[in-house]
Coordinates of C-alpha atoms in Angstrom, one line a residue:
S962 CA -91.0 40.6 59.7
G963 CA -88.5 43.4 60.5
M964 CA -85.7 41.4 58.8
V965 CA -83.2 43.0 56.4
L966 CA -83.3 40.8 53.3
R967 CA -80.8 42.6 51.1
Y968 CA -77.9 44.9 51.3
K969 CA -77.0 45.7 47.8
T970 CA -79.4 45.1 45.0
D971 CA -79.3 48.4 43.2
G972 CA -77.5 47.0 40.2
V973 CA -79.7 43.9 39.6
E974 CA -83.4 43.1 39.3
I975 CA -85.5 39.9 39.2
E976 CA -87.1 39.2 35.8
D977 CA -89.6 36.5 34.8
H978 CA -88.1 34.7 31.8
P979 CA -89.8 31.4 30.7
P980 CA -88.6 28.6 30.6
Y981 CA -86.1 29.5 33.3
G982 CA -88.6 31.2 35.6
R983 CA -87.3 34.1 37.6
V984 CA -83.7 35.2 36.8
L985 CA -81.4 37.9 38.0
K986 CA -80.6 40.6 35.4
A987 CA -78.0 43.3 35.5
I988 CA -79.4 46.8 35.2
Q989 CA -76.0 48.4 35.1
N990 CA -72.5 47.5 33.8
F991 CA -70.2 45.7 36.2
A992 CA -66.4 45.4 35.8
P993 CA -64.4 42.4 37.1
G994 CA -64.0 42.7 40.8
E995 CA -67.2 44.7 41.5
T996 CA -69.8 43.3 43.9
V997 CA -72.9 42.5 41.9
L998 CA -75.0 41.3 44.8
C999 CA -74.5 41.2 48.6
E1000 CA -77.3 40.0 50.9
E1001 CA -78.1 38.4 54.2
A1002 CA -79.4 34.9 54.3
L1003 CA -83.1 34.2 54.7
I1004 CA -82.3 31.0 56.7
C1005 CA -79.2 29.0 57.4
V1006 CA -79.1 25.2 58.0
S1007 CA -76.2 23.4 59.6
R1008 CA -74.8 20.3 57.9
Q1009 CA -73.6 18.9 61.2
W1010 CA -75.7 17.1 63.9
D1011 CA -75.3 14.5 66.6
P1012 CA -76.5 11.2 65.2
D1013 CA -77.0 9.9 68.8
D1014 CA -79.4 12.7 69.7
P1015 CA -82.8 11.2 70.5
Y1016 CA -84.4 14.1 68.7
Y1017 CA -83.4 12.5 65.4
Q1018 CA -84.1 8.9 66.3
G1019 CA -85.6 7.1 63.4
C1020 CA -84.6 9.8 60.9
G1021 CA -81.6 8.1 59.4
Q1022 CA -80.5 9.7 56.1
L1023 CA -83.5 12.1 56.3
V1024 CA -82.0 14.2 59.1
P1025 CA -80.7 17.0 56.7
H1026 CA -84.3 17.4 55.3
V1027 CA -85.8 17.5 58.8
L1028 CA -83.3 20.2 59.8
V1029 CA -84.4 22.3 56.8
M1030 CA -88.1 21.9 57.6
K1031 CA -87.5 23.0 61.2
E1032 CA -85.6 26.1 60.2
V1033 CA -88.3 27.1 57.6
C1034 CA -91.2 26.4 59.9
T1035 CA -89.8 28.4 62.7
A1036 CA -88.8 31.3 60.5
P1037 CA -91.1 34.4 60.2
N1038 CA -94.0 34.1 57.8
G1039 CA -92.3 36.4 55.3
V1040 CA -89.5 34.0 55.0
Q1041 CA -91.8 31.0 54.4
G1042 CA -93.4 33.0 51.6
H1043 CA -90.1 33.6 49.9
V1044 CA -89.2 29.9 50.2
L1045 CA -92.6 28.8 48.7
D1046 CA -91.9 31.3 45.8
M1047 CA -88.7 29.7 44.8
Y1048 CA -88.2 27.2 42.0
C1049 CA -89.7 23.8 42.9
P1050 CA -90.7 21.1 40.4
D1051 CA -93.7 18.8 40.5
L1052 CA -93.5 17.1 44.0
D1053 CA -94.9 13.8 42.5
R1054 CA -91.7 13.2 40.5
H1055 CA -89.5 10.2 41.5
E1056 CA -86.0 11.7 41.7
T1057 CA -84.0 10.9 44.9
I1058 CA -84.2 14.5 46.3
I1059 CA -88.0 14.7 45.9
T1060 CA -88.7 11.2 47.3
Q1061 CA -86.4 11.7 50.3
C1062 CA -88.0 15.1 51.1
R1063 CA -91.4 13.4 50.8
E1064 CA -90.4 10.6 53.2
A1065 CA -89.0 13.2 55.6
A1066 CA -92.2 15.2 55.4
I1067 CA -94.3 12.1 56.2
F1068 CA -91.9 11.2 59.0
V1069 CA -92.2 14.6 60.6
S1070 CA -96.0 14.7 60.1
N1071 CA -96.3 11.3 61.8
N1072 CA -94.2 12.5 64.8
V1073 CA -95.7 16.0 65.3
D1074 CA -95.6 15.5 69.0
R1075 CA -91.8 15.4 68.9
Y1076 CA -91.6 18.1 66.1
D1077 CA -94.2 20.5 67.4
W1078 CA -92.9 23.2 65.1
A1079 CA -94.7 21.3 62.2
Q1080 CA -98.1 21.6 63.7
G1081 CA -100.6 23.0 61.2
M1082 CA -98.3 22.2 58.2
T1083 CA -99.4 19.7 55.5
V1084 CA -97.1 17.0 54.2
Q1085 CA -97.0 18.8 50.9
Q1086 CA -95.9 22.1 52.5
L1087 CA -93.1 20.4 54.4
Q1088 CA -91.9 18.6 51.3
Q1089 CA -91.9 21.8 49.3
F1090 CA -89.9 23.6 52.0
A1091 CA -87.2 20.9 51.8
V1092 CA -87.2 20.5 48.0
A1093 CA -87.0 24.3 47.4
F1094 CA -84.2 24.6 49.9
N1095 CA -82.1 21.8 48.4
L1096 CA -82.5 23.1 44.8
N1097 CA -81.8 26.8 45.7
A1098 CA -79.4 26.9 48.6
H1099 CA -75.8 28.0 48.6
R1100 CA -72.9 26.6 50.7
F1101 CA -72.4 29.1 53.6
Q1102 CA -69.1 29.4 55.4
N1103 CA -67.8 25.9 56.4
T1104 CA -70.6 23.8 57.8
T1105 CA -73.8 25.5 56.7
R1106 CA -76.1 25.9 53.8
A1107 CA -78.1 29.1 53.3
L1108 CA -81.0 30.4 51.2
F1109 CA -81.0 33.9 49.7
Q1110 CA -83.9 35.8 48.3
F1111 CA -81.9 37.2 45.3
G1112 CA -79.1 34.7 45.2
S1113 CA -81.6 31.9 44.5
K1114 CA -82.5 33.6 41.2
L1115 CA -79.0 33.4 39.6
L1116 CA -78.9 31.1 36.6
H1117 CA -76.3 28.4 36.5
S1118 CA -73.5 28.4 34.0
C1119 CA -70.4 26.1 33.9
A1120 CA -68.5 29.3 32.8
P1121 CA -70.3 31.9 35.1
N1122 CA -69.7 35.7 35.1
T1123 CA -69.7 35.9 39.0
R1124 CA -67.9 34.1 41.8
Y1125 CA -69.8 33.4 45.1
S1126 CA -68.4 33.8 48.6
S1127 CA -69.9 33.9 52.1
S1128 CA -67.3 36.1 53.7
E1129 CA -68.3 38.3 56.6
G1130 CA -71.6 36.5 57.0
F1131 CA -73.2 37.6 53.7
G1132 CA -73.8 36.0 50.4
R1133 CA -71.6 37.9 47.9
H1134 CA -71.5 37.5 44.1
I1135 CA -68.5 39.3 42.6
A1136 CA -68.1 39.8 38.8
T1137 CA -65.3 37.7 37.3
S1138 CA -65.8 39.1 33.8
P1139 CA -67.4 42.2 32.4
I1140 CA -71.2 42.1 32.8
K1141 CA -73.2 44.4 30.5
K1142 CA -76.5 46.0 31.4
G1143 CA -79.3 43.7 30.4
E1144 CA -77.2 40.5 30.8
W1145 CA -78.2 37.7 33.1
V1146 CA -76.1 37.2 36.2
T1147 CA -74.8 33.6 36.4
T1148 CA -73.1 31.4 39.0
N1149 CA -71.7 27.9 39.1
Y1150 CA -73.9 25.6 41.2
L1151 CA -71.1 23.1 41.4
G1152 CA -68.5 25.5 42.8
P1153 CA -65.4 27.0 41.2
G1154 CA -63.1 23.9 41.3
H1155 CA -65.1 21.3 39.4
I1156 CA -63.1 19.3 36.8
Q1157 CA -65.3 16.9 34.8
S1158 CA -66.6 16.3 31.3
T1159 CA -69.9 17.7 30.0
P1160 CA -71.9 14.4 30.5
R1161 CA -70.6 14.1 34.1
R1162 CA -71.4 17.8 34.9
R1163 CA -74.9 17.4 33.4
Q1164 CA -75.6 14.2 35.4
L1165 CA -74.4 15.8 38.6
L1166 CA -76.5 18.9 38.1
F1167 CA -79.5 16.9 37.3
D1168 CA -79.0 14.7 40.4
T1169 CA -78.6 17.6 42.7
K1170 CA -80.6 20.5 41.0
L1171 CA -83.0 18.6 38.7
F1172 CA -82.2 20.3 35.4
T1173 CA -80.2 19.5 32.3
C1174 CA -77.5 22.1 31.8
M1175 CA -77.6 23.8 28.4
C1176 CA -75.1 26.6 29.1
P1177 CA -72.7 27.7 26.4
L1178 CA -69.8 25.5 27.8
C1179 CA -72.0 22.4 27.8
C1180 CA -73.4 23.1 24.3
G1181 CA -70.0 23.6 22.8
P1182 CA -67.0 21.2 22.2
D1183 CA -66.1 19.2 25.4
W1184 CA -62.6 20.4 25.8
H1185 CA -62.3 18.5 29.1
R1186 CA -62.9 15.2 27.4
Q1187 CA -60.4 14.9 24.6
L1188 CA -59.2 11.5 23.3
P1189 CA -56.5 10.6 20.8
C1190 CA -57.9 10.4 17.3
P1191 CA -58.6 6.7 16.3
K1192 CA -57.6 7.4 12.7
C1193 CA -54.3 9.1 13.5
H1194 CA -53.5 6.7 16.4
P1195 CA -55.2 3.4 15.9
R1196 CA -55.3 1.0 18.8
N1197 CA -54.7 -2.7 19.0
P1198 CA -58.2 -4.3 19.3
K1199 CA -56.8 -7.0 21.5
E1200 CA -55.2 -4.5 23.9
P1201 CA -57.0 -1.2 23.5
V1202 CA -54.6 1.0 25.4
L1203 CA -52.9 3.8 23.5
P1204 CA -49.6 3.2 21.7
R1205 CA -46.9 4.0 24.3
E1206 CA -45.4 6.9 22.3
V1207 CA -48.9 8.5 22.2
A1208 CA -49.7 8.0 25.8
L1209 CA -46.3 9.4 26.9
Q1210 CA -46.4 12.1 24.2
V1211 CA -43.1 10.9 22.7
V1212 CA -44.8 12.0 19.5
T1213 CA -47.3 14.9 19.4
P1214 CA -50.8 13.3 19.6
S1215 CA -53.8 14.4 17.6
Y1216 CA -56.9 14.7 19.7
S1217 CA -60.6 14.3 19.0
I1218 CA -63.1 16.4 20.8
C1219 CA -66.7 15.5 21.4
T1220 CA -69.8 17.7 20.8
Y1221 CA -73.2 16.6 22.0
E1222 CA -76.6 17.0 20.4
A1223 CA -79.8 16.5 22.3
K1224 CA -82.1 13.8 21.0
E1225 CA -85.6 14.9 20.1
G1226 CA -88.6 14.0 22.2
G1227 CA -88.6 12.4 25.6
D1228 CA -90.0 13.6 28.9
D1229 CA -88.9 17.1 29.8
T1230 CA -88.8 16.2 33.5
L1231 CA -86.0 13.7 32.8
L1232 CA -82.4 14.2 32.0
K1233 CA -82.1 14.8 28.3
T1234 CA -80.2 12.2 26.3
F1235 CA -77.5 13.2 23.9
T1236 CA -75.5 11.7 21.0
G1237 CA -71.8 12.5 20.7
T1238 CA -69.9 13.3 17.6
W1239 CA -66.1 13.2 17.8
K1240 CA -63.9 15.3 15.5
C1241 CA -60.1 15.3 15.2
Q1242 CA -58.5 18.7 15.5
K1243 CA -55.7 17.7 13.0
C1244 CA -57.1 15.4 10.3
W1245 CA -60.8 16.4 10.9
Y1246 CA -61.9 12.7 11.0
S1247 CA -65.4 12.6 12.4
C1248 CA -67.0 9.6 14.1
S1249 CA -69.5 8.4 16.7
D1250 CA -68.7 6.9 20.1
A1251 CA -68.7 3.4 18.5
K1252 CA -65.9 4.3 16.2
M1253 CA -63.5 5.7 18.8
G1254 CA -61.3 2.6 18.8
F1255 CA -62.1 1.2 22.2
D1256 CA -65.1 0.5 24.5
L1257 CA -66.0 3.8 26.1
S1258 CA -67.4 1.9 29.1
M1259 CA -63.7 1.5 30.1
E1260 CA -63.5 5.3 30.2
T1261 CA -66.6 5.4 32.4
S1262 CA -65.1 2.8 34.7
L1263 CA -61.9 4.8 35.1
E1264 CA -63.8 8.0 35.7
N1265 CA -65.8 6.3 38.5
H1266 CA -62.6 5.0 40.1
V1267 CA -60.9 8.5 40.0
L1268 CA -63.9 10.1 41.6
A1269 CA -64.1 7.4 44.3
F1270 CA -60.3 8.0 44.9
D1271 CA -60.9 11.7 45.2
R1272 CA -63.8 11.2 47.7
A1273 CA -61.6 8.9 49.8
I1274 CA -58.9 11.5 50.0
D1275 CA -61.5 14.0 51.4
T1276 CA -62.0 11.7 54.4
N1277 CA -58.4 10.5 54.6
P1278 CA -55.9 13.1 53.3
C1279 CA -53.0 10.7 53.6
V1280 CA -52.6 9.9 49.9
P1281 CA -50.7 6.7 49.0
W1282 CA -48.3 7.9 46.3
D1283 CA -48.2 4.5 44.6
E1284 CA -52.0 4.4 44.3
A1285 CA -52.2 7.9 42.9
M1286 CA -49.5 7.0 40.4
R1287 CA -51.4 3.8 39.5
W1288 CA -54.5 5.7 38.6
F1289 CA -52.6 8.4 36.8
M1290 CA -50.9 5.9 34.5
A1291 CA -54.1 3.9 34.0
C1292 CA -55.9 7.1 32.8
L1293 CA -52.9 8.2 30.7
K1294 CA -52.6 4.9 28.9
M1295 CA -56.3 4.6 28.2
M1296 CA -57.3 8.2 27.5
G1297 CA -54.2 10.4 26.9
R1298 CA -53.0 13.5 28.6
R1299 CA -55.9 15.8 27.7
H1300 CA -58.6 13.9 29.5
W1301 CA -60.1 15.4 32.7
T1302 CA -59.3 12.4 34.8
V1303 CA -55.6 12.8 34.1
A1304 CA -55.8 16.5 35.2
K1305 CA -57.8 15.5 38.3
V1306 CA -55.2 12.9 39.4
T1307 CA -52.4 15.4 38.6
L1308 CA -54.0 17.9 41.0
I1309 CA -54.1 15.2 43.7
M1310 CA -50.5 14.3 43.1
C1311 CA -49.3 17.9 43.2
E1312 CA -50.9 18.4 46.5
F1313 CA -49.4 15.2 47.9
L1314 CA -45.9 16.2 46.6
E1315 CA -46.1 19.7 48.1
S1316 CA -47.3 18.6 51.5
N1317 CA -44.6 15.9 51.7
L1318 CA -41.8 18.3 50.6
L1319 CA -42.8 20.9 53.2
E1320 CA -43.2 18.4 56.1
P1321 CA -40.9 19.1 59.0
D1322 CA -39.5 15.6 58.8
E1323 CA -36.6 15.6 56.4
L1324 CA -37.0 13.4 53.3
E1325 CA -34.0 11.4 52.2
A1326 CA -32.0 13.5 49.7
E1327 CA -32.8 11.1 46.8
R1328 CA -36.5 11.0 47.6
K1329 CA -36.6 14.7 48.0
A1330 CA -35.0 15.3 44.6
Y1331 CA -37.4 12.9 43.0
F1332 CA -40.4 14.6 44.5
M1333 CA -39.2 18.0 43.4
D1334 CA -38.7 16.9 39.9
E1335 CA -42.2 15.2 39.9
L1336 CA -43.8 18.4 41.3
E1337 CA -42.2 20.5 38.6
G1338 CA -43.3 18.2 35.9
H1339 CA -46.8 17.8 37.1
L1340 CA -47.3 21.6 37.5
T1341 CA -46.1 22.0 33.9
D1342 CA -48.6 19.4 32.8
L1343 CA -51.3 21.3 34.7
W1344 CA -50.5 24.5 32.8
K1345 CA -50.5 22.7 29.4
W1346 CA -53.9 21.1 30.3
F1347 CA -55.3 24.5 31.2
V1348 CA -54.3 25.9 27.8
D1349 CA -55.4 22.8 25.8
A1350 CA -58.7 22.2 27.7
R1351 CA -59.5 26.0 27.5
C1352 CA -60.8 25.7 31.0
S1353 CA -61.3 28.1 33.9
P1354 CA -58.0 28.8 35.8
A1355 CA -60.1 28.6 39.1
L1356 CA -59.9 24.9 38.7
Y1357 CA -56.4 24.6 40.0
A1358 CA -55.0 28.1 40.7
T1359 CA -54.4 27.3 44.4
T1360 CA -52.6 24.1 43.7
F1361 CA -50.4 25.6 41.0
L1362 CA -49.4 28.7 42.9
S1363 CA -48.7 27.0 46.2
G1364 CA -46.7 24.3 44.4
C1365 CA -44.6 26.7 42.5
N1366 CA -44.0 28.7 45.7
A1367 CA -42.9 25.5 47.5
L1368 CA -40.3 24.8 44.8
L1369 CA -38.9 28.3 45.2
R1370 CA -38.8 28.0 48.9
L1371 CA -37.0 24.7 48.6
G1372 CA -34.2 26.4 46.7
V1373 CA -35.0 25.5 43.1
P1374 CA -33.3 28.2 41.0
A1375 CA -35.7 30.8 39.5
T1376 CA -33.9 30.4 36.2
K1377 CA -35.0 26.7 36.1
L1378 CA -38.5 27.8 36.9
A1379 CA -38.6 30.7 34.4
D1380 CA -41.7 29.4 32.6
M1381 CA -43.5 28.6 35.8
T1382 CA -42.9 32.1 37.4
L1383 CA -44.2 33.6 34.2
W1384 CA -47.3 31.5 34.5
C1385 CA -47.7 32.8 38.1
C1386 CA -47.6 36.3 36.7
W1387 CA -50.6 35.2 34.5
F1388 CA -52.4 34.0 37.6
Y1389 CA -51.6 37.0 39.8
P1390 CA -54.3 39.6 38.7
L1391 CA -57.0 36.9 38.8
V1392 CA -56.3 35.6 42.3
R1393 CA -55.7 39.1 43.6
L1394 CA -59.2 40.1 42.3
V1395 CA -61.0 36.9 43.4
K1396 CA -59.2 36.0 46.6
G1397 CA -58.0 39.5 47.8
E1398 CA -54.6 41.0 48.6
D1399 CA -54.0 39.0 51.8
A1400 CA -54.9 35.5 50.4
E1401 CA -52.2 32.9 50.4
E1402 CA -52.6 32.4 46.6
T1403 CA -52.1 36.1 46.0
K1404 CA -49.0 36.2 48.1
A1405 CA -47.6 33.1 46.4
A1406 CA -48.2 34.5 42.9
L1407 CA -46.7 37.9 43.9
Q1408 CA -43.6 36.2 45.3
A1409 CA -43.1 34.1 42.2
L1410 CA -43.6 36.8 39.7
R1411 CA -40.9 38.9 41.4
E1412 CA -38.5 36.3 40.3
L1413 CA -39.0 37.4 36.7
R1414 CA -36.6 39.8 35.0
G1415 CA -38.0 43.3 35.0
L1416 CA -40.5 42.5 37.8
K1417 CA -38.1 42.0 40.8
K1418 CA -39.2 45.3 42.4
F1419 CA -42.9 45.0 41.3
D1420 CA -45.1 46.9 43.7
P1421 CA -48.9 46.2 43.4
S1422 CA -49.7 49.5 45.0
A1423 CA -47.7 51.5 42.5
Q1424 CA -49.6 53.8 40.1
D1425 CA -48.2 52.0 37.1
A1426 CA -48.7 48.4 38.5
N1427 CA -51.5 47.5 36.1
E1428 CA -49.6 48.9 33.2
V1429 CA -46.6 46.8 34.0
L1430 CA -48.6 43.7 34.4
R1431 CA -50.6 44.4 31.2
D1432 CA -47.4 44.9 29.1
T1433 CA -45.7 41.7 30.6
L1434 CA -48.8 39.7 29.6
K1435 CA -49.1 41.3 26.2
T1436 CA -45.4 40.8 25.4
H1437 CA -45.5 37.1 26.1
G1438 CA -48.7 36.8 24.0
N1439 CA -46.8 38.5 21.1
T1440 CA -43.9 36.1 21.6
L1441 CA -46.2 33.1 21.4
F1442 CA -48.1 34.6 18.4
A1443 CA -44.8 34.9 16.5
K1444 CA -44.2 31.1 17.0
G1445 CA -47.6 30.3 15.5
P1446 CA -46.4 29.5 12.0
E1447 CA -44.1 26.7 13.3
D1448 CA -46.4 25.6 16.1
S1449 CA -50.1 26.2 15.8
R1450 CA -50.6 25.5 19.5
A1451 CA -48.8 28.7 20.2
Y1452 CA -51.7 30.6 18.7
I1453 CA -54.0 29.0 21.2
E1454 CA -51.8 29.9 24.1
S1455 CA -51.3 33.5 22.8
V1456 CA -55.1 33.9 23.1
V1457 CA -54.8 32.9 26.8
W1458 CA -52.2 35.7 27.4
Y1459 CA -54.0 38.4 25.5
T1460 CA -57.2 37.5 27.4
Q1461 CA -55.5 38.0 30.7
A1462 CA -53.9 41.3 29.5
I1463 CA -57.5 42.4 28.6
F1464 CA -58.6 41.4 32.0
V1465 CA -56.0 43.7 33.6
D1466 CA -56.7 46.6 31.2
P1467 CA -59.7 46.3 28.9
T1468 CA -59.3 49.9 27.6
Q1469 CA -56.4 49.2 25.1
A1470 CA -57.6 48.6 21.6
P1471 CA -54.4 46.8 20.4
L1472 CA -55.1 44.0 22.9
W1473 CA -58.5 43.4 21.4
S1474 CA -56.9 43.5 17.9
N1475 CA -54.2 41.0 18.8
R1476 CA -56.7 38.6 20.3
A1477 CA -59.0 38.9 17.3
A1478 CA -56.1 38.0 15.0
A1479 CA -55.1 35.0 17.2
S1480 CA -58.7 33.8 17.6
L1481 CA -59.2 33.8 13.8
L1482 CA -56.1 31.7 13.3
I1483 CA -57.4 29.0 15.7
G1484 CA -60.8 28.9 14.0
N1485 CA -62.8 31.1 16.3
A1486 CA -64.1 33.6 13.8
Q1487 CA -67.1 34.7 15.9
Q1488 CA -64.8 35.7 18.8
A1489 CA -62.6 37.5 16.3
V1490 CA -65.7 39.5 15.1
E1491 CA -66.6 40.5 18.7
D1492 CA -63.0 41.5 19.6
A1493 CA -62.6 43.5 16.4
Q1494 CA -65.9 45.4 17.2
Q1495 CA -64.6 46.1 20.7
C1496 CA -61.3 47.3 19.2
I1497 CA -63.2 49.8 16.9
A1498 CA -65.4 51.0 19.8
L1499 CA -62.3 51.9 21.8
K1500 CA -60.3 53.4 18.9
P1501 CA -62.7 54.2 16.0
D1502 CA -60.0 56.2 14.1
W1503 CA -57.6 53.1 13.8
P1504 CA -57.8 51.4 10.4
K1505 CA -56.4 48.1 11.8
G1506 CA -59.7 47.5 13.8
Y1507 CA -61.7 47.5 10.6
F1508 CA -59.2 45.2 8.9
R1509 CA -59.6 42.7 11.8
L1510 CA -63.4 43.0 11.5
A1511 CA -63.3 42.5 7.7
T1512 CA -61.1 39.4 7.9
A1513 CA -63.3 37.9 10.6
Y1514 CA -66.4 38.5 8.5
K1515 CA -64.7 37.0 5.5
S1516 CA -63.9 33.9 7.4
L1517 CA -67.6 33.5 8.3
G1518 CA -68.6 34.0 4.6
R1519 CA -70.2 37.4 5.4
I1520 CA -68.8 39.1 2.3
T1521 CA -71.1 42.1 2.3
D1522 CA -70.3 42.9 6.0
A1523 CA -66.6 42.4 5.2
K1524 CA -66.8 44.9 2.4
A1525 CA -68.6 47.4 4.6
A1526 CA -65.8 47.1 7.2
V1527 CA -63.1 47.6 4.6
K1528 CA -64.9 50.7 3.2
D1529 CA -65.0 52.2 6.7
G1530 CA -61.3 51.5 7.2
L1531 CA -60.3 53.0 3.8
G1532 CA -62.3 56.1 4.8
L1533 CA -59.6 56.6 7.4
A1534 CA -56.6 55.5 5.4
R1535 CA -57.1 55.4 1.7
D1536 CA -53.7 53.9 0.9
D1537 CA -53.6 51.2 3.7
K1538 CA -52.1 48.3 1.8
A1539 CA -53.7 45.6 4.0
L1540 CA -57.2 47.1 3.4
T1541 CA -56.7 47.7 -0.3
D1542 CA -55.5 44.1 -0.9
L1543 CA -58.4 42.7 1.1
E1544 CA -60.8 44.9 -0.9
K1545 CA -59.5 43.3 -4.1
E1546 CA -59.8 39.8 -2.6
L1547 CA -63.4 40.4 -1.5
K1548 CA -64.3 41.7 -4.9
G1549 CA -62.9 38.6 -6.5
M1550 CA -64.8 36.4 -4.1
Q1551 CA -68.1 38.2 -4.8
D1552 CA -67.5 38.0 -8.5
K1553 CA -67.1 34.2 -8.2
I1554 CA -70.3 33.9 -6.2
K1555 CA -72.2 35.9 -8.9
K1556 CA -70.9 33.5 -11.6

């Protein structure tokens, strides 16, 4: 066809891998920030049209599918072949996307005089063009969707290893975490800023992409959907809201987290059904949905209202503060602070507060002070939710950074915002990588972190810039780790800071060692094993790496592997007390097993 279909594919290849079909695999290592894939679109389809255009008379809601069919039918034959080669399920299924595309194909076929580009095409071909496009297309710039030859082969993950952008007219996938040779390249079909629980994400992905997500995030604990433990905090059956001190966190609540298990059997073409098991992170009480102390249909109802409120704001950005506060308090009283709906409404409120505080029209002094206090409090809640929900920072980086920057511009003393400016330092390397040097988020983070002691003259172009950032992040991680014995949550947050320090400089063995230690203390022994192994790979002559590996293996009950790691460590330092003590402990454990 004479078209250039790809620009940079040297580092990836397409691989057939049942049951996923064709997937994109890395054939080299990629570091965060590197471009994994950059290609030109096969076809682009606008999402805007004139509803009064006679050309679309009678189409109604089928117009988007008709537009797709037109673009594919008028494209060169080579493009049509690529579209027909993309993932497309059985066209006789009854999901909305498939039935709408079938209706659109029949409509076009019956009006071929108007749509002469469809001459010679069967209804099935037209339907397949539209279905394949809908299931494989990416958003493209502001008002367009686009189909890519290689980009269509990326697997979905709710915690992907790349970020997609359509800058400069190309589809780019940039690594957001290290990608090793042989690993699949993944992207998030829902986009980077999607806050919802696992059941909600799965339903949305099935409705729009016709598959049940089984990515690691969806198959693990649902950190976005935490509810106060029904045993630690029983509710009044007659009024099933949370006790006031729990909802407002006057006392420190204990939260239960849900993990889902797929039910056996069923039709593979339908959304899988799952049963949920809740487990308290403090008392370890385990129960089913029915034992959570209130009717979970109330949770579903509130979730629907919050999503409807969010959609309404998209069309009318003038958020009524009282309505936002009403939904915030309703979700807080029913589900507690660690539920995704509370975080979602908090984001909306932060954006409202910032826009009102920076409006040219002056607020009354009392109202302004109230809004500033509210913004500071809600931004703090966002950070806590990020740590407690163990979620992607991309979910609210823009809101957090612009909100913090607004408070600084409004004259809030940096000393009052010390924690917040430190959190901006955490965000800075991420937004700089993902958004670029000139992005507003990057500038906001840079301005805020320069309010920190020791970073006032920080220069991102200086030779030691990464070293300065790495040490700042590591130092705060160490500070939090030291608080762990009194506050176990500090261990969780220390992992967040060590992770970001590793993101800035993954070559330092002590960072991996520190994260291994913290991960083990929050019950993530497998992560501790992987971190210890990386520590040893970077510094094989350091005994502490072997100690970390042995303790992680011990926690997993892998005594033989733990003894082997101790032996390797003692080979480097025969008198290392930590290793010799652990050797004795492991011997005692093995003797007990033999008895």
